[in-house]
PDB file of C-alpha atoms in Angstrom:
ATOM      1  CA  MET O  27      10.744  -6.022 -13.082  1.00  0.00           C
ATOM      2  CA  THR O  28       8.814  -3.929 -10.613  1.00  0.00           C
ATOM      3  CA  LEU O  29       5.021  -3.844 -10.642  1.00  0.00           C
ATOM      4  CA  HIS O  30       3.839  -0.319  -9.802  1.00  0.00           C
ATOM      5  CA  HIS O  31       0.421   0.434  -8.321  1.00  0.00           C
ATOM      6  CA  PHE O  32      -1.597   3.629  -8.693  1.00  0.00           C
ATOM      7  CA  ILE O  33      -4.779   4.998  -7.142  1.00  0.00           C
ATOM      8  CA  GLY O  34      -7.157   7.621  -8.547  1.00  0.00           C
ATOM      9  CA  ALA O  35      -9.859   9.581  -6.739  1.00  0.00           C
ATOM     10  CA  ASN O  36     -12.328  12.434  -7.295  1.00  0.00           C
ATOM     11  CA  LYS O  37     -10.763  14.351  -4.400  1.00  0.00           C
ATOM     12  CA  LYS O  38      -7.313  14.839  -2.940  1.00  0.00           C
ATOM     13  CA  LEU O  39      -6.230  11.906  -0.801  1.00  0.00           C
ATOM     14  CA  PRO O  40      -3.943  12.010   2.226  1.00  0.00           C
ATOM     15  CA  ILE O  41      -0.389  10.906   1.529  1.00  0.00           C
ATOM     16  CA  GLY O  42       1.769   9.002   4.008  1.00  0.00           C
ATOM     17  CA  ASP O  43       2.125   5.518   5.386  1.00  0.00           C
ATOM     18  CA  PHE O  44      -0.862   3.470   6.502  1.00  0.00           C
ATOM     19  CA  GLY O  45      -1.304   0.129   8.218  1.00  0.00           C
ATOM     20  CA  TYR O  46       2.195  -0.304   9.621  1.00  0.00           C
ATOM     21  CA  SER O  47       2.435  -1.226  13.323  1.00  0.00           C
ATOM     22  CA  PRO O  48       5.740   0.062  14.690  1.00  0.00           C
ATOM     23  CA  THR O  49       6.735   0.538  18.275  1.00  0.00           C
ATOM     24  CA  PHE O  50       9.388   2.987  19.447  1.00  0.00           C
ATOM     25  CA  LYS O  51      12.125   1.813  21.773  1.00  0.00           C
ATOM     26  CA  PRO O  52      15.197   3.425  23.247  1.00  0.00           C
ATOM     27  CA  ILE O  53      18.387   2.240  21.593  1.00  0.00           C
ATOM     28  CA  SER O  54      19.620   1.027  24.956  1.00  0.00           C
ATOM     29  CA  GLU O  55      16.784  -1.553  25.101  1.00  0.00           C
ATOM     30  CA  LEU O  56      17.577  -3.111  21.737  1.00  0.00           C
ATOM     31  CA  LYS O  57      19.357  -6.422  21.736  1.00  0.00           C
ATOM     32  CA  ILE O  58      20.876  -6.953  18.326  1.00  0.00           C
ATOM     33  CA  LYS O  59      23.122  -9.954  17.938  1.00  0.00           C
ATOM     34  CA  GLY O  60      26.703  -8.926  17.215  1.00  0.00           C
ATOM     35  CA  VAL O  61      26.114  -5.209  17.910  1.00  0.00           C
ATOM     36  CA  SER O  62      27.389  -3.430  20.984  1.00  0.00           C
ATOM     37  CA  PHE O  63      25.951  -0.017  21.828  1.00  0.00           C
ATOM     38  CA  ASN O  64      28.513   2.105  23.605  1.00  0.00           C
ATOM     39  CA  LYS O  65      28.906   5.806  24.328  1.00  0.00           C
ATOM     40  CA  LYS O  66      31.334   6.318  21.392  1.00  0.00           C
ATOM     41  CA  LEU O  67      28.630   5.151  18.961  1.00  0.00           C
ATOM     42  CA  PHE O  68      26.305   7.896  20.114  1.00  0.00           C
ATOM     43  CA  ARG O  69      28.916  10.655  19.811  1.00  0.00           C
ATOM     44  CA  LYS O  70      29.776   9.640  16.221  1.00  0.00           C
ATOM     45  CA  ASN O  71      26.253   8.845  15.166  1.00  0.00           C
ATOM     46  CA  ARG O  72      23.123  10.920  14.667  1.00  0.00           C
ATOM     47  CA  TYR O  73      21.610   9.530  17.859  1.00  0.00           C
ATOM     48  CA  LYS O  74      21.916  11.931  20.782  1.00  0.00           C
ATOM     49  CA  SER O  75      21.968   9.278  23.488  1.00  0.00           C
ATOM     50  CA  GLU O  76      21.190   5.702  24.315  1.00  0.00           C
ATOM     51  CA  HIS O  77      17.690   6.975  25.084  1.00  0.00           C
ATOM     52  CA  SER O  78      17.006   8.007  21.467  1.00  0.00           C
ATOM     53  CA  LEU O  79      13.974   6.192  20.123  1.00  0.00           C
ATOM     54  CA  LEU O  80      14.077   3.926  17.094  1.00  0.00           C
ATOM     55  CA  LYS O  81      11.158   2.569  15.117  1.00  0.00           C
ATOM     56  CA  VAL O  82      10.969  -1.194  15.705  1.00  0.00           C
ATOM     57  CA  TYR O  83       8.662  -3.828  14.253  1.00  0.00           C
ATOM     58  CA  GLU O  84       7.948  -6.605  16.741  1.00  0.00           C
ATOM     59  CA  THR O  85       6.797  -9.036  14.045  1.00  0.00           C
ATOM     60  CA  GLU O  86       7.335  -9.292  10.318  1.00  0.00           C
ATOM     61  CA  GLU O  87       3.648  -8.600   9.746  1.00  0.00           C
ATOM     62  CA  ASP O  88       3.956  -5.311  11.676  1.00  0.00           C
ATOM     63  CA  ALA O  89       6.349  -4.078   8.951  1.00  0.00           C
ATOM     64  CA  TYR O  90       3.709  -4.375   6.197  1.00  0.00           C
ATOM     65  CA  GLY O  91       1.299  -1.650   5.114  1.00  0.00           C
ATOM     66  CA  ILE O  92       1.050   0.832   2.265  1.00  0.00           C
ATOM     67  CA  ASP O  93       2.514   4.195   1.367  1.00  0.00           C
ATOM     68  CA  ILE O  94       0.529   6.702  -0.677  1.00  0.00           C
ATOM     69  CA  ILE O  95       2.841   9.165  -2.443  1.00  0.00           C
ATOM     70  CA  HIS O  96       2.489  11.887  -5.039  1.00  0.00           C
ATOM     71  CA  LEU O  97       2.731  10.678  -8.613  1.00  0.00           C
ATOM     72  CA  ALA O  98       6.301  11.027  -9.849  1.00  0.00           C
ATOM     73  CA  HIS O  99       6.861  12.721 -13.207  1.00  0.00           C
ATOM     74  CA  GLU O 100       8.150   9.506 -14.823  1.00  0.00           C
ATOM     75  CA  TYR O 101       4.800   7.777 -14.168  1.00  0.00           C
ATOM     76  CA  GLU O 102       2.502  10.488 -15.573  1.00  0.00           C
ATOM     77  CA  ALA O 103       1.716   8.279 -18.595  1.00  0.00           C
ATOM     78  CA  VAL O 104      -0.663   6.262 -16.364  1.00  0.00           C
ATOM     79  CA  VAL O 105      -2.978   9.261 -15.957  1.00  0.00           C
ATOM     80  CA  ASN O 106      -4.882   8.275 -19.121  1.00  0.00           C
ATOM     81  CA  LYS O 107      -5.917   4.981 -17.454  1.00  0.00           C
ATOM     82  CA  PHE O 108      -8.029   6.909 -14.923  1.00  0.00           C
ATOM     83  CA  THR O 109     -11.247   8.884 -15.094  1.00  0.00           C
ATOM     84  CA  HIS O 110     -10.545  10.577 -11.732  1.00  0.00           C
ATOM     85  CA  PRO O 111      -8.329  13.695 -11.595  1.00  0.00           C
ATOM     86  CA  TYR O 112      -6.202  12.936  -8.498  1.00  0.00           C
ATOM     87  CA  ILE O 113      -3.674  10.167  -9.145  1.00  0.00           C
ATOM     88  CA  TYR O 114      -1.114   8.839  -6.642  1.00  0.00           C
ATOM     89  CA  GLU O 115       1.324   5.968  -6.464  1.00  0.00           C
ATOM     90  CA  ILE O 116       0.774   3.199  -3.926  1.00  0.00           C
ATOM     91  CA  GLN O 117       3.789   1.411  -2.543  1.00  0.00           C
ATOM     92  CA  GLY O 118       3.139  -1.920  -0.881  1.00  0.00           C
ATOM     93  CA  TYR O 119       2.987  -5.638  -1.483  1.00  0.00           C
ATOM     94  CA  LEU O 120      -0.231  -5.750  -3.493  1.00  0.00           C
ATOM     95  CA  HIS O 121       0.844  -8.128  -6.286  1.00  0.00           C
ATOM     96  CA  SER O 122       0.325 -11.316  -4.291  1.00  0.00           C
ATOM     97  CA  ASN O 123      -1.633 -12.546  -1.282  1.00  0.00           C
ATOM     98  CA  ASN O 124       0.463 -15.598  -0.330  1.00  0.00           C
ATOM     99  CA  THR O 125       1.814 -14.378   3.008  1.00  0.00           C
ATOM    100  CA  THR O 126       0.224 -12.742   6.033  1.00  0.00           C
ATOM    101  CA  GLY O 127       2.348  -9.650   5.356  1.00  0.00           C
ATOM    102  CA  GLN O 128       1.094  -9.337   1.782  1.00  0.00           C
ATOM    103  CA  ARG O 129      -2.485  -9.788   2.964  1.00  0.00           C
ATOM    104  CA  LYS O 130      -1.899  -7.077   5.573  1.00  0.00           C
ATOM    105  CA  SER O 131      -0.744  -4.674   2.821  1.00  0.00           C
ATOM    106  CA  ILE O 132      -3.914  -5.442   0.845  1.00  0.00           C
ATOM    107  CA  GLN O 133      -6.048  -5.061   3.959  1.00  0.00           C
ATOM    108  CA  SER O 134      -4.326  -1.722   4.668  1.00  0.00           C
ATOM    109  CA  LEU O 135      -5.228  -0.549   1.150  1.00  0.00           C
ATOM    110  CA  PHE O 136      -8.918  -1.361   1.561  1.00  0.00           C
ATOM    111  CA  LEU O 137      -9.079   0.129   5.062  1.00  0.00           C
ATOM    112  CA  TYR O 138      -7.497   3.281   3.609  1.00  0.00           C
ATOM    113  CA  ILE O 139     -10.085   3.333   0.808  1.00  0.00           C
ATOM    114  CA  GLU O 140     -12.978   2.789   3.221  1.00  0.00           C
ATOM    115  CA  GLU O 141     -11.742   5.620   5.426  1.00  0.00           C
ATOM    116  CA  HIS O 142     -11.033   8.151   2.697  1.00  0.00           C
ATOM    117  CA  ILE O 143     -13.884   7.902   0.221  1.00  0.00           C
ATOM    118  CA  SER O 144     -17.462   8.887   0.789  1.00  0.00           C
ATOM    119  CA  LYS O 145     -20.512   6.688   0.446  1.00  0.00           C
ATOM    120  CA  GLY O 146     -21.520   6.491  -3.216  1.00  0.00           C
ATOM    121  CA  ASP O 147     -18.040   7.521  -4.413  1.00  0.00           C
ATOM    122  CA  THR O 148     -15.484   5.446  -6.321  1.00  0.00           C
ATOM    123  CA  ILE O 149     -11.741   4.883  -6.359  1.00  0.00           C
ATOM    124  CA  GLU O 150      -9.711   3.521  -9.256  1.00  0.00           C
ATOM    125  CA  LEU O 151      -6.635   1.289  -9.058  1.00  0.00           C
ATOM    126  CA  TYR O 152      -4.204   0.457 -11.837  1.00  0.00           C
ATOM    127  CA  SER O 153      -0.998  -1.586 -11.924  1.00  0.00           C
ATOM    128  CA  CYS O 154       1.691  -1.960 -14.551  1.00  0.00           C
ATOM    129  CA  LEU O 155       5.315  -2.965 -14.870  1.00  0.00           C
ATOM    130  CA  ASP O 156       7.930  -0.251 -14.623  1.00  0.00           C
ATOM    131  CA  GLY O 157       8.537   1.246 -18.055  1.00  0.00           C
ATOM    132  CA  TYR O 158       5.173   0.117 -19.472  1.00  0.00           C
ATOM    133  CA  GLU O 159       3.047   2.983 -18.131  1.00  0.00           C
ATOM    134  CA  ASP O 160       2.011   4.128 -21.611  1.00  0.00           C
ATOM    135  CA  GLU O 161       0.858   0.698 -22.824  1.00  0.00           C
ATOM    136  CA  ASP O 162      -2.838  -0.157 -22.996  1.00  0.00           C
ATOM    137  CA  LYS O 163      -4.481  -1.779 -20.011  1.00  0.00           C
ATOM    138  CA  ASP O 164      -5.600  -5.398 -20.329  1.00  0.00           C
ATOM    139  CA  GLU O 165      -9.377  -4.987 -20.377  1.00  0.00           C
ATOM    140  CA  SER O 166      -9.880  -8.712 -19.718  1.00  0.00           C
ATOM    141  CA  LEU O 167      -8.503  -8.035 -16.201  1.00  0.00           C
ATOM    142  CA  ASP O 168     -10.862  -5.118 -15.462  1.00  0.00           C
ATOM    143  CA  LEU O 169     -12.705  -5.663 -12.210  1.00  0.00           C
ATOM    144  CA  VAL O 170     -15.355  -3.924 -10.118  1.00  0.00           C
ATOM    145  CA  ILE O 171     -15.387  -4.295  -6.343  1.00  0.00           C
ATOM    146  CA  ASN O 172     -18.398  -2.989  -4.440  1.00  0.00           C
ATOM    147  CA  LEU O 173     -17.591  -2.479  -0.763  1.00  0.00           C
ATOM    148  CA  LYS O 174     -21.225  -1.774   0.143  1.00  0.00           C
ATOM    149  CA  THR O 175     -22.674  -4.967  -1.362  1.00  0.00           C
ATOM    150  CA  GLN O 176     -19.433  -6.940  -0.762  1.00  0.00           C
ATOM    151  CA  GLN O 177     -19.314  -7.991  -4.407  1.00  0.00           C
ATOM    152  CA  PHE O 178     -15.967  -8.973  -5.979  1.00  0.00           C
ATOM    153  CA  GLY O 179     -16.369  -8.979  -9.748  1.00  0.00           C
ATOM    154  CA  LYS O 180     -19.511 -10.517 -11.175  1.00  0.00           C
ATOM    155  CA  HIS O 181     -19.538 -13.822  -9.327  1.00  0.00           C
ATOM    156  CA  LEU O 182     -17.808 -13.615  -5.941  1.00  0.00           C
ATOM    157  CA  LYS O 183     -18.995 -12.252  -2.614  1.00  0.00           C
ATOM    158  CA  PHE O 184     -16.679 -11.454   0.272  1.00  0.00           C
ATOM    159  CA  LYS O 185     -17.516 -11.327   3.969  1.00  0.00           C
ATOM    160  CA  ASP O 186     -15.350  -8.413   5.071  1.00  0.00           C
ATOM    161  CA  ILE O 187     -12.077  -6.596   4.365  1.00  0.00           C
ATOM    162  CA  ASN O 188     -10.088  -9.446   5.909  1.00  0.00           C
ATOM    163  CA  HIS O 189     -11.704 -11.934   3.514  1.00  0.00           C
ATOM    164  CA  LEU O 190     -11.175  -9.542   0.601  1.00  0.00           C
ATOM    165  CA  SER O 191      -7.446  -9.373   1.423  1.00  0.00           C
ATOM    166  CA  GLN O 192      -7.279 -13.152   0.972  1.00  0.00           C
ATOM    167  CA  ILE O 193      -8.796 -13.181  -2.536  1.00  0.00           C
ATOM    168  CA  PHE O 194      -7.476  -9.916  -3.979  1.00  0.00           C
ATOM    169  CA  TYR O 195      -4.170  -8.983  -5.602  1.00  0.00           C
ATOM    170  CA  LEU O 196      -3.142  -6.686  -8.442  1.00  0.00           C
ATOM    171  CA  GLU O 197      -1.840  -7.894 -11.800  1.00  0.00           C
ATOM    172  CA  ASP O 198       0.106  -6.192 -14.575  1.00  0.00           C
ATOM    173  CA  LYS O 199      -2.056  -3.839 -16.695  1.00  0.00           C
ATOM    174  CA  GLN O 200      -5.083  -4.387 -14.444  1.00  0.00           C
ATOM    175  CA  TYR O 201      -7.697  -1.682 -13.827  1.00  0.00           C
ATOM    176  CA  ILE O 202     -10.046  -1.921 -10.849  1.00  0.00           C
ATOM    177  CA  LEU O 203     -13.006   0.267  -9.972  1.00  0.00           C
ATOM    178  CA  ILE O 204     -13.946   0.228  -6.284  1.00  0.00           C
ATOM    179  CA  LYS O 205     -17.377   1.479  -5.235  1.00  0.00           C
ATOM    180  CA  LYS O 206     -18.423   2.403  -1.724  1.00  0.00           C
TER     181      LYS O 206
END
């Protein structure tokens, strides 16, 4: 099953993709094993010429980040988990921190939060499995993260966003309040 992530704020947040590190290269420069780029391909395809640019990720980690999108109608049941009026879905690998790519997605989330909320404001996060949006949150998983004091829950301190990305991940039915 898919674990969905949501973010709530007191103000409208920018939507889009954040944290990814693509480069753009002409098709003619790409070397893909088993693929030959010839003039016929360009006439039949949507690419105008061998000079058309494609988004390329140089490393696997470059392909990780987050997407903030408008809340789809089928997920509106999560709105009651939030106190803030503006709710969005977050797409990204936030359910684990085992790989550098997953940690980069988490880091991208916190960099996004730091950039888009004001000092003294809060952001809410909530995660749940697909189809379980109307079930109660698990209050034993509730957590407060204070970015100003670098406090993670009641007992842990973190050094910076990079360190936070190594200790943080979202669980099913978990609510998190983030203070700045």
